[in-house]
mmCIF file of N, CA and C in Angstrom:
data_model
loop_
_atom_site.group_PDB
_atom_site.id
_atom_site.type_symbol
_atom_site.label_atom_id
_atom_site.label_comp_id
_atom_site.label_asym_id
_atom_site.label_seq_id
_atom_site.Cartn_x
_atom_site.Cartn_y
_atom_site.Cartn_z
ATOM 1 N N UNK A 1 0.277 -1.332 0.058
ATOM 2 C CA UNK A 1 -0.133 0.310 0.224
ATOM 3 C C UNK A 1 1.154 1.627 -0.161
ATOM 4 N N UNK A 2 1.671 1.221 0.332
ATOM 5 C CA UNK A 2 2.524 2.470 0.569
ATOM 6 C C UNK A 2 3.736 2.887 -0.097
ATOM 7 N N UNK A 3 3.637 1.278 -0.776
ATOM 8 C CA UNK A 3 4.638 1.659 -2.349
ATOM 9 C C UNK A 3 4.222 2.175 -3.734
ATOM 10 N N UNK A 4 2.245 1.771 -3.538
ATOM 11 C CA UNK A 4 1.422 2.018 -4.097
ATOM 12 C C UNK A 4 0.971 3.841 -4.201
ATOM 13 N N UNK A 5 0.786 4.510 -3.304
ATOM 14 C CA UNK A 5 1.122 5.366 -1.988
ATOM 15 C C UNK A 5 2.081 6.656 -3.534
ATOM 16 N N UNK A 6 3.504 5.143 -2.928
ATOM 17 C CA UNK A 6 4.636 6.402 -3.133
ATOM 18 C C UNK A 6 4.670 7.251 -4.753
ATOM 19 N N UNK A 7 4.748 5.646 -5.446
ATOM 20 C CA UNK A 7 4.588 5.600 -7.103
ATOM 21 C C UNK A 7 2.852 6.645 -7.134
ATOM 22 N N UNK A 8 2.152 7.192 -6.974
ATOM 23 C CA UNK A 8 0.872 8.222 -7.141
ATOM 24 C C UNK A 8 1.035 9.056 -7.410
ATOM 25 N N UNK A 9 2.192 9.555 -5.843
ATOM 26 C CA UNK A 9 2.560 10.629 -5.299
ATOM 27 C C UNK A 9 3.747 10.795 -6.976
ATOM 28 N N UNK A 10 4.828 10.311 -6.734
ATOM 29 C CA UNK A 10 5.614 10.270 -7.432
ATOM 30 C C UNK A 10 5.265 10.881 -9.523
ATOM 31 N N UNK A 11 4.490 9.617 -9.433
ATOM 32 C CA UNK A 11 3.439 10.416 -10.802
ATOM 33 C C UNK A 11 2.925 11.567 -11.158
ATOM 34 N N UNK A 12 1.703 11.969 -9.789
ATOM 35 C CA UNK A 12 1.846 13.475 -10.235
ATOM 36 C C UNK A 12 2.633 14.419 -9.670
ATOM 37 N N UNK A 13 4.153 13.896 -9.253
ATOM 38 C CA UNK A 13 5.024 14.896 -8.978
ATOM 39 C C UNK A 13 5.577 15.109 -10.237
ATOM 40 N N UNK A 14 5.795 14.342 -11.634
ATOM 41 C CA UNK A 14 6.838 14.367 -12.509
ATOM 42 C C UNK A 14 5.297 14.525 -13.467
ATOM 43 N N UNK A 15 4.789 15.127 -12.892
ATOM 44 C CA UNK A 15 3.607 15.855 -14.163
ATOM 45 C C UNK A 15 2.847 17.311 -14.168
ATOM 46 N N UNK A 16 3.826 17.552 -12.546
ATOM 47 C CA UNK A 16 3.499 18.317 -11.913
ATOM 48 C C UNK A 16 4.896 19.261 -12.530
ATOM 49 N N UNK A 17 5.422 18.998 -12.833
ATOM 50 C CA UNK A 17 6.961 19.382 -13.338
ATOM 51 C C UNK A 17 7.012 19.967 -14.278
ATOM 52 N N UNK A 18 7.088 18.334 -15.512
ATOM 53 C CA UNK A 18 6.308 18.390 -16.951
ATOM 54 C C UNK A 18 5.639 19.666 -17.116
ATOM 55 N N UNK A 19 4.777 19.894 -16.493
ATOM 56 C CA UNK A 19 3.748 20.992 -16.948
ATOM 57 C C UNK A 19 4.311 22.197 -16.567
ATOM 58 N N UNK A 20 5.002 22.266 -15.499
ATOM 59 C CA UNK A 20 5.394 23.854 -15.474
ATOM 60 C C UNK A 20 7.222 24.149 -15.913
ATOM 61 N N UNK A 21 7.735 23.101 -16.003
ATOM 62 C CA UNK A 21 9.674 23.583 -16.563
ATOM 63 C C UNK A 21 9.629 23.038 -17.807
ATOM 64 N N UNK A 22 8.500 21.517 -18.800
ATOM 65 C CA UNK A 22 9.264 21.935 -19.677
ATOM 66 C C UNK A 22 7.548 21.518 -21.174
ATOM 67 N N UNK A 23 8.427 22.659 -21.862
ATOM 68 C CA UNK A 23 7.965 22.246 -23.289
ATOM 69 C C UNK A 23 8.471 21.830 -23.816
ATOM 70 N N UNK A 24 8.905 20.506 -24.876
ATOM 71 C CA UNK A 24 9.386 20.272 -25.239
ATOM 72 C C UNK A 24 8.968 19.728 -26.632
ATOM 73 N N UNK A 25 9.501 19.266 -27.933
ATOM 74 C CA UNK A 25 9.207 18.645 -29.345
ATOM 75 C C UNK A 25 10.071 17.890 -29.679
ATOM 76 N N UNK A 26 10.255 16.542 -30.127
ATOM 77 C CA UNK A 26 11.016 15.787 -30.622
ATOM 78 C C UNK A 26 11.717 16.626 -32.401
ATOM 79 N N UNK A 27 12.758 16.643 -32.559
ATOM 80 C CA UNK A 27 12.972 17.500 -33.512
ATOM 81 C C UNK A 27 13.644 16.723 -33.774
ATOM 82 N N UNK A 28 13.855 15.589 -33.357
ATOM 83 C CA UNK A 28 14.994 14.313 -34.153
ATOM 84 C C UNK A 28 14.375 13.229 -33.458
ATOM 85 N N UNK A 29 15.094 12.013 -33.501
ATOM 86 C CA UNK A 29 15.487 11.008 -32.801
ATOM 87 C C UNK A 29 16.492 10.700 -32.015
ATOM 88 N N UNK A 30 17.484 11.653 -32.105
ATOM 89 C CA UNK A 30 18.456 11.579 -30.723
ATOM 90 C C UNK A 30 18.608 14.331 -30.710
ATOM 91 N N UNK A 31 17.311 13.942 -30.763
ATOM 92 C CA UNK A 31 18.176 15.948 -30.600
ATOM 93 C C UNK A 31 16.390 16.465 -29.846
ATOM 94 N N UNK A 32 15.900 17.011 -28.796
ATOM 95 C CA UNK A 32 15.291 17.289 -27.917
ATOM 96 C C UNK A 32 15.477 18.941 -27.692
ATOM 97 N N UNK A 33 14.514 19.747 -28.252
ATOM 98 C CA UNK A 33 14.312 21.495 -27.807
ATOM 99 C C UNK A 33 13.309 21.654 -27.054
ATOM 100 N N UNK A 34 13.274 22.533 -25.619
ATOM 101 C CA UNK A 34 12.553 22.644 -25.290
ATOM 102 C C UNK A 34 12.758 24.505 -24.423
ATOM 103 N N UNK A 35 12.664 25.079 -24.127
ATOM 104 C CA UNK A 35 12.634 26.911 -23.930
ATOM 105 C C UNK A 35 11.987 26.815 -21.532
ATOM 106 N N UNK A 36 13.863 26.584 -20.731
ATOM 107 C CA UNK A 36 12.892 26.593 -19.659
ATOM 108 C C UNK A 36 12.404 27.826 -19.199
ATOM 109 N N UNK A 37 12.659 29.614 -20.045
ATOM 110 C CA UNK A 37 12.512 30.765 -19.697
ATOM 111 C C UNK A 37 10.994 30.774 -18.895
ATOM 112 N N UNK A 38 11.314 31.541 -18.155
ATOM 113 C CA UNK A 38 9.960 32.242 -17.479
ATOM 114 C C UNK A 38 8.710 31.856 -18.134
ATOM 115 N N UNK A 39 8.616 32.370 -19.772
ATOM 116 C CA UNK A 39 8.013 32.381 -20.512
ATOM 117 C C UNK A 39 7.790 30.645 -21.413
ATOM 118 N N UNK A 40 7.098 29.738 -20.194
ATOM 119 C CA UNK A 40 7.057 28.726 -21.019
ATOM 120 C C UNK A 40 6.599 27.976 -21.710
ATOM 121 N N UNK A 41 6.163 29.060 -22.596
ATOM 122 C CA UNK A 41 4.909 28.303 -23.319
ATOM 123 C C UNK A 41 5.484 28.773 -24.728
ATOM 124 N N UNK A 42 6.754 29.770 -24.749
ATOM 125 C CA UNK A 42 7.089 29.956 -25.713
ATOM 126 C C UNK A 42 8.421 28.716 -26.349
ATOM 127 N N UNK A 43 8.657 28.639 -27.613
ATOM 128 C CA UNK A 43 10.254 27.676 -27.713
ATOM 129 C C UNK A 43 9.986 27.803 -28.901
ATOM 130 N N UNK A 44 11.382 27.005 -29.290
ATOM 131 C CA UNK A 44 12.281 27.813 -31.275
ATOM 132 C C UNK A 44 11.778 25.514 -31.684
ATOM 133 N N UNK A 45 11.141 25.333 -32.412
ATOM 134 C CA UNK A 45 12.423 24.486 -33.085
ATOM 135 C C UNK A 45 13.312 24.824 -33.466
ATOM 136 N N UNK A 46 14.247 25.503 -34.229
ATOM 137 C CA UNK A 46 14.866 24.810 -34.896
ATOM 138 C C UNK A 46 15.707 25.989 -34.199
ATOM 139 N N UNK A 47 17.032 26.496 -34.386
ATOM 140 C CA UNK A 47 17.865 27.581 -33.958
ATOM 141 C C UNK A 47 17.535 28.079 -34.924
ATOM 142 N N UNK A 48 18.185 28.293 -36.387
ATOM 143 C CA UNK A 48 18.282 29.751 -37.237
ATOM 144 C C UNK A 48 16.332 29.937 -37.636
ATOM 145 N N UNK A 49 15.719 29.519 -36.518
ATOM 146 C CA UNK A 49 14.194 30.443 -36.787
ATOM 147 C C UNK A 49 14.035 31.358 -35.578
ATOM 148 N N UNK A 50 15.166 30.989 -34.157
ATOM 149 C CA UNK A 50 15.245 31.837 -33.465
ATOM 150 C C UNK A 50 16.108 33.372 -33.524
ATOM 151 N N UNK A 51 16.809 33.357 -34.695
ATOM 152 C CA UNK A 51 17.669 34.753 -35.593
ATOM 153 C C UNK A 51 18.807 34.272 -34.762
ATOM 154 N N UNK A 52 19.647 34.938 -35.020
ATOM 155 C CA UNK A 52 21.291 35.085 -35.124
ATOM 156 C C UNK A 52 21.340 35.414 -33.868
ATOM 157 N N UNK A 53 22.857 34.752 -32.821
ATOM 158 C CA UNK A 53 23.194 34.741 -32.159
ATOM 159 C C UNK A 53 22.716 34.181 -30.889
ATOM 160 N N UNK A 54 21.226 33.683 -30.280
ATOM 161 C CA UNK A 54 20.403 32.979 -29.501
ATOM 162 C C UNK A 54 22.062 31.429 -28.353
ATOM 163 N N UNK A 55 22.302 32.308 -27.761
ATOM 164 C CA UNK A 55 23.171 30.915 -26.812
ATOM 165 C C UNK A 55 22.372 29.562 -26.612
ATOM 166 N N UNK A 56 22.567 28.800 -26.776
ATOM 167 C CA UNK A 56 22.202 27.168 -27.182
ATOM 168 C C UNK A 56 23.228 26.454 -26.457
ATOM 169 N N UNK A 57 22.260 25.293 -25.287
ATOM 170 C CA UNK A 57 23.022 24.876 -24.062
ATOM 171 C C UNK A 57 22.175 23.604 -24.132
ATOM 172 N N UNK A 58 23.129 22.660 -24.356
ATOM 173 C CA UNK A 58 22.683 21.624 -24.148
ATOM 174 C C UNK A 58 22.486 20.672 -22.525
ATOM 175 N N UNK A 59 22.043 19.976 -23.117
ATOM 176 C CA UNK A 59 21.625 18.819 -21.695
ATOM 177 C C UNK A 59 20.731 17.702 -22.270
ATOM 178 N N UNK A 60 21.314 16.596 -21.227
ATOM 179 C CA UNK A 60 20.819 14.729 -22.647
ATOM 180 C C UNK A 60 19.238 14.626 -22.420
ATOM 181 N N UNK A 61 19.008 13.614 -23.119
ATOM 182 C CA UNK A 61 17.204 13.631 -23.705
ATOM 183 C C UNK A 61 17.449 12.656 -22.580
ATOM 184 N N UNK A 62 15.697 12.382 -22.835
ATOM 185 C CA UNK A 62 15.529 11.296 -22.433
ATOM 186 C C UNK A 62 14.349 11.487 -21.215
ATOM 187 N N UNK A 63 14.168 11.155 -20.305
ATOM 188 C CA UNK A 63 13.549 10.972 -18.572
ATOM 189 C C UNK A 63 14.695 12.571 -17.911
ATOM 190 N N UNK A 64 14.042 13.639 -17.924
ATOM 191 C CA UNK A 64 14.578 14.743 -16.848
ATOM 192 C C UNK A 64 15.111 15.256 -15.924
ATOM 193 N N UNK A 65 15.790 15.092 -15.246
ATOM 194 C CA UNK A 65 15.907 15.390 -13.664
ATOM 195 C C UNK A 65 15.901 16.474 -13.489
ATOM 196 N N UNK A 66 16.373 16.712 -11.786
ATOM 197 C CA UNK A 66 15.985 17.815 -10.501
ATOM 198 C C UNK A 66 17.778 18.260 -11.330
ATOM 199 N N UNK A 67 18.918 17.422 -11.662
ATOM 200 C CA UNK A 67 20.023 18.647 -11.669
ATOM 201 C C UNK A 67 19.797 19.354 -12.850
ATOM 202 N N UNK A 68 19.749 18.722 -14.069
ATOM 203 C CA UNK A 68 19.686 19.636 -15.070
ATOM 204 C C UNK A 68 18.581 20.747 -15.412
ATOM 205 N N UNK A 69 17.272 20.602 -14.576
ATOM 206 C CA UNK A 69 16.606 21.412 -15.177
ATOM 207 C C UNK A 69 17.096 22.310 -14.220
ATOM 208 N N UNK A 70 17.495 22.236 -12.743
ATOM 209 C CA UNK A 70 18.771 24.109 -12.047
ATOM 210 C C UNK A 70 19.019 23.926 -13.194
ATOM 211 N N UNK A 71 20.120 23.401 -13.595
ATOM 212 C CA UNK A 71 21.131 24.193 -13.863
ATOM 213 C C UNK A 71 20.656 25.670 -15.479
ATOM 214 N N UNK A 72 20.060 23.891 -15.652
ATOM 215 C CA UNK A 72 18.806 25.068 -17.030
ATOM 216 C C UNK A 72 18.651 26.274 -16.581
ATOM 217 N N UNK A 73 18.105 26.367 -15.494
ATOM 218 C CA UNK A 73 16.954 27.480 -14.634
ATOM 219 C C UNK A 73 18.132 28.750 -14.541
ATOM 220 N N UNK A 74 19.317 28.363 -13.510
ATOM 221 C CA UNK A 74 20.143 28.367 -13.035
ATOM 222 C C UNK A 74 21.133 29.745 -14.874
ATOM 223 N N UNK A 75 20.744 28.824 -15.564
ATOM 224 C CA UNK A 75 21.762 29.525 -16.613
ATOM 225 C C UNK A 75 20.787 30.976 -16.684
ATOM 226 N N UNK A 76 19.402 30.044 -17.422
ATOM 227 C CA UNK A 76 18.247 31.593 -18.182
ATOM 228 C C UNK A 76 17.990 32.677 -16.831
ATOM 229 N N UNK A 77 19.004 32.643 -15.492
ATOM 230 C CA UNK A 77 18.934 33.542 -14.703
ATOM 231 C C UNK A 77 20.520 34.912 -15.095
ATOM 232 N N UNK A 78 21.179 34.467 -16.422
ATOM 233 C CA UNK A 78 22.443 34.666 -16.535
ATOM 234 C C UNK A 78 21.558 35.559 -17.458
ATOM 235 N N UNK A 79 21.966 36.868 -17.833
ATOM 236 C CA UNK A 79 21.688 37.372 -19.379
ATOM 237 C C UNK A 79 22.158 37.293 -20.425
ATOM 238 N N UNK A 80 22.961 36.586 -20.409
ATOM 239 C CA UNK A 80 23.564 36.291 -22.018
ATOM 240 C C UNK A 80 22.384 34.876 -22.279
ATOM 241 N N UNK A 81 22.717 33.893 -21.288
ATOM 242 C CA UNK A 81 21.567 32.865 -21.511
ATOM 243 C C UNK A 81 19.971 33.201 -20.972
ATOM 244 N N UNK A 82 19.502 34.250 -21.021
ATOM 245 C CA UNK A 82 17.918 34.716 -20.750
ATOM 246 C C UNK A 82 17.252 34.077 -21.874
ATOM 247 N N UNK A 83 18.002 33.693 -22.815
ATOM 248 C CA UNK A 83 16.960 33.671 -24.405
ATOM 249 C C UNK A 83 17.384 32.428 -24.403
ATOM 250 N N UNK A 84 18.180 31.090 -24.027
ATOM 251 C CA UNK A 84 18.789 30.530 -24.145
ATOM 252 C C UNK A 84 17.710 29.123 -24.999
ATOM 253 N N UNK A 85 18.043 28.677 -26.276
ATOM 254 C CA UNK A 85 17.491 27.356 -26.605
ATOM 255 C C UNK A 85 18.420 25.840 -25.791
ATOM 256 N N UNK A 86 17.633 25.398 -25.136
ATOM 257 C CA UNK A 86 17.863 23.724 -24.299
ATOM 258 C C UNK A 86 17.631 23.010 -26.047
ATOM 259 N N UNK A 87 18.698 21.486 -25.906
ATOM 260 C CA UNK A 87 19.216 21.276 -26.891
ATOM 261 C C UNK A 87 18.932 20.049 -25.958
ATOM 262 N N UNK A 88 18.198 19.036 -26.101
ATOM 263 C CA UNK A 88 18.221 17.976 -25.712
ATOM 264 C C UNK A 88 18.509 16.258 -25.933
ATOM 265 N N UNK A 89 20.361 16.652 -26.016
ATOM 266 C CA UNK A 89 20.398 14.781 -26.709
ATOM 267 C C UNK A 89 21.787 14.816 -26.305
ATOM 268 N N UNK A 90 21.915 13.370 -26.578
ATOM 269 C CA UNK A 90 23.327 12.741 -26.180
ATOM 270 C C UNK A 90 24.460 12.858 -27.474
ATOM 271 N N UNK A 91 23.901 13.147 -28.600
ATOM 272 C CA UNK A 91 24.681 13.166 -29.605
ATOM 273 C C UNK A 91 26.020 13.732 -29.656
ATOM 274 N N UNK A 92 27.437 13.367 -29.476
ATOM 275 C CA UNK A 92 28.592 14.595 -28.956
ATOM 276 C C UNK A 92 28.743 14.889 -30.327
ATOM 277 N N UNK A 93 28.343 14.633 -30.959
ATOM 278 C CA UNK A 93 28.507 15.695 -32.857
ATOM 279 C C UNK A 93 27.820 17.346 -32.416
ATOM 280 N N UNK A 94 26.550 16.644 -32.314
ATOM 281 C CA UNK A 94 25.844 18.599 -31.630
ATOM 282 C C UNK A 94 26.293 18.831 -30.538
ATOM 283 N N UNK A 95 26.525 18.172 -29.180
ATOM 284 C CA UNK A 95 27.306 19.113 -28.107
ATOM 285 C C UNK A 95 27.527 19.649 -28.419
ATOM 286 N N UNK A 96 29.049 19.233 -28.772
ATOM 287 C CA UNK A 96 30.200 19.612 -29.500
ATOM 288 C C UNK A 96 30.326 21.147 -29.657
ATOM 289 N N UNK A 97 28.780 21.345 -30.780
ATOM 290 C CA UNK A 97 28.288 22.578 -31.291
ATOM 291 C C UNK A 97 28.078 23.574 -30.423
ATOM 292 N N UNK A 98 27.566 23.620 -29.182
ATOM 293 C CA UNK A 98 26.953 24.181 -28.780
ATOM 294 C C UNK A 98 27.792 25.143 -27.601
ATOM 295 N N UNK A 99 27.150 26.252 -26.448
ATOM 296 C CA UNK A 99 28.042 26.910 -25.709
ATOM 297 C C UNK A 99 27.822 26.554 -25.085
ATOM 298 N N UNK A 100 27.160 25.515 -24.362
ATOM 299 C CA UNK A 100 27.297 25.326 -22.458
ATOM 300 C C UNK A 100 26.172 24.208 -23.015
ATOM 301 N N UNK A 101 27.542 23.177 -21.718
ATOM 302 C CA UNK A 101 26.337 21.842 -22.242
ATOM 303 C C UNK A 101 26.408 21.637 -20.096
ATOM 304 N N UNK A 102 25.425 21.081 -20.312
ATOM 305 C CA UNK A 102 25.797 20.662 -18.697
ATOM 306 C C UNK A 102 25.033 18.800 -18.314
ATOM 307 N N UNK A 103 25.289 18.410 -17.649
ATOM 308 C CA UNK A 103 24.598 16.648 -17.084
ATOM 309 C C UNK A 103 24.794 16.258 -18.469
ATOM 310 N N UNK A 104 25.363 16.416 -19.382
ATOM 311 C CA UNK A 104 25.726 15.182 -20.742
ATOM 312 C C UNK A 104 27.116 15.566 -21.027
ATOM 313 N N UNK A 105 27.727 14.449 -21.586
ATOM 314 C CA UNK A 105 29.281 14.805 -22.123
ATOM 315 C C UNK A 105 30.149 14.173 -21.579
ATOM 316 N N UNK A 106 30.537 13.756 -20.317
ATOM 317 C CA UNK A 106 30.797 12.480 -19.421
ATOM 318 C C UNK A 106 32.355 13.949 -19.193
ATOM 319 N N UNK A 107 31.904 15.110 -19.088
ATOM 320 C CA UNK A 107 33.254 16.106 -18.731
ATOM 321 C C UNK A 107 32.601 17.278 -18.169
ATOM 322 N N UNK A 108 34.010 17.451 -17.192
ATOM 323 C CA UNK A 108 33.774 18.524 -16.816
ATOM 324 C C UNK A 108 34.468 20.439 -16.484
ATOM 325 N N UNK A 109 35.106 21.280 -17.804
ATOM 326 C CA UNK A 109 36.057 21.790 -18.084
ATOM 327 C C UNK A 109 35.423 22.948 -18.499
ATOM 328 N N UNK A 110 35.766 24.257 -17.238
ATOM 329 C CA UNK A 110 34.801 25.247 -17.269
ATOM 330 C C UNK A 110 35.561 26.239 -17.989
ATOM 331 N N UNK A 111 36.084 25.791 -18.704
ATOM 332 C CA UNK A 111 37.178 26.670 -19.860
ATOM 333 C C UNK A 111 35.794 25.953 -20.954
ATOM 334 N N UNK A 112 35.973 25.375 -20.906
ATOM 335 C CA UNK A 112 35.129 25.100 -22.330
ATOM 336 C C UNK A 112 33.687 25.008 -22.109
ATOM 337 N N UNK A 113 33.201 25.858 -20.990
ATOM 338 C CA UNK A 113 31.388 25.499 -20.542
ATOM 339 C C UNK A 113 31.478 24.054 -20.859
ATOM 340 N N UNK A 114 31.905 23.189 -19.835
ATOM 341 C CA UNK A 114 31.040 21.769 -20.490
ATOM 342 C C UNK A 114 31.248 21.399 -18.689
ATOM 343 N N UNK A 115 29.859 20.767 -18.339
ATOM 344 C CA UNK A 115 29.206 20.646 -16.959
ATOM 345 C C UNK A 115 28.992 19.589 -16.423
ATOM 346 N N UNK A 116 29.294 18.528 -16.550
ATOM 347 C CA UNK A 116 29.096 16.920 -16.135
ATOM 348 C C UNK A 116 30.002 16.519 -14.841
ATOM 349 N N UNK A 117 28.484 16.475 -14.217
ATOM 350 C CA UNK A 117 29.178 15.338 -12.620
ATOM 351 C C UNK A 117 29.555 13.756 -12.492
ATOM 352 N N UNK A 118 29.596 13.577 -13.735
ATOM 353 C CA UNK A 118 29.716 12.151 -14.659
ATOM 354 C C UNK A 118 30.602 11.863 -15.529
ATOM 355 N N UNK A 119 32.004 12.485 -14.765
ATOM 356 C CA UNK A 119 33.730 12.836 -15.388
ATOM 357 C C UNK A 119 34.360 11.422 -15.790
ATOM 358 N N UNK A 120 34.085 10.711 -17.139
ATOM 359 C CA UNK A 120 35.086 9.328 -17.440
ATOM 360 C C UNK A 120 36.085 9.373 -16.190
ATOM 361 N N UNK A 121 36.979 10.740 -16.611
ATOM 362 C CA UNK A 121 38.599 10.970 -16.241
ATOM 363 C C UNK A 121 38.960 11.310 -15.009
ATOM 364 N N UNK A 122 38.333 11.669 -13.945
ATOM 365 C CA UNK A 122 38.033 12.188 -12.892
ATOM 366 C C UNK A 122 38.079 11.062 -11.531
ATOM 367 N N UNK A 123 39.685 10.927 -10.967
ATOM 368 C CA UNK A 123 39.984 10.306 -10.458
ATOM 369 C C UNK A 123 40.752 10.627 -9.006
ATOM 370 N N UNK A 124 39.861 11.970 -8.952
ATOM 371 C CA UNK A 124 40.573 12.625 -7.353
ATOM 372 C C UNK A 124 39.626 12.458 -6.681
ATOM 373 N N UNK A 125 40.105 12.071 -4.660
ATOM 374 C CA UNK A 125 38.952 12.423 -3.962
ATOM 375 C C UNK A 125 39.478 13.286 -3.550
ATOM 376 N N UNK A 126 38.809 13.848 -2.639
ATOM 377 C CA UNK A 126 38.588 15.151 -1.802
ATOM 378 C C UNK A 126 40.555 14.966 -0.979
ATOM 379 N N UNK A 127 40.554 14.189 -0.714
ATOM 380 C CA UNK A 127 42.212 14.439 -0.211
ATOM 381 C C UNK A 127 43.151 14.578 -0.921
ATOM 382 N N UNK A 128 42.687 14.652 -2.061
ATOM 383 C CA UNK A 128 43.745 14.506 -3.554
ATOM 384 C C UNK A 128 44.027 16.649 -3.775
ATOM 385 N N UNK A 129 42.221 16.311 -3.949
ATOM 386 C CA UNK A 129 41.974 17.993 -4.192
ATOM 387 C C UNK A 129 42.473 18.348 -3.170
ATOM 388 N N UNK A 130 42.191 18.912 -2.296
ATOM 389 C CA UNK A 130 43.360 19.712 -1.028
ATOM 390 C C UNK A 130 44.423 19.842 -0.766
ATOM 391 N N UNK A 131 45.140 18.400 -1.275
ATOM 392 C CA UNK A 131 46.510 18.428 -0.449
ATOM 393 C C UNK A 131 47.638 19.331 -1.534
#
């Protein structure tokens, strides 16, 4: 009974977050676009239609999680990313063309604006960083 109630709550929460934060569509099998700005009803299907100079932020496709929602939301609070298009994909060839990438790609490199906490090459521990 308790697990059934948890599942019902989880489903309601998922629907709520989807309705509040995400207006997405599938533009191809590997790429999705969404706009997480305060005006969430507006979204742009293709970058060319959004005007030149619009920043593009990448994150993974598939099920969304709180970490990339928060990352995209925080980026959109910055003036240079307030009108950014959010590209949802795992395709490395698409990711390498984007201005900022969060929560996908397996790389953390602030100089290149790549912020994934699943780094493949990360071997440090807290003690090795602090010494």
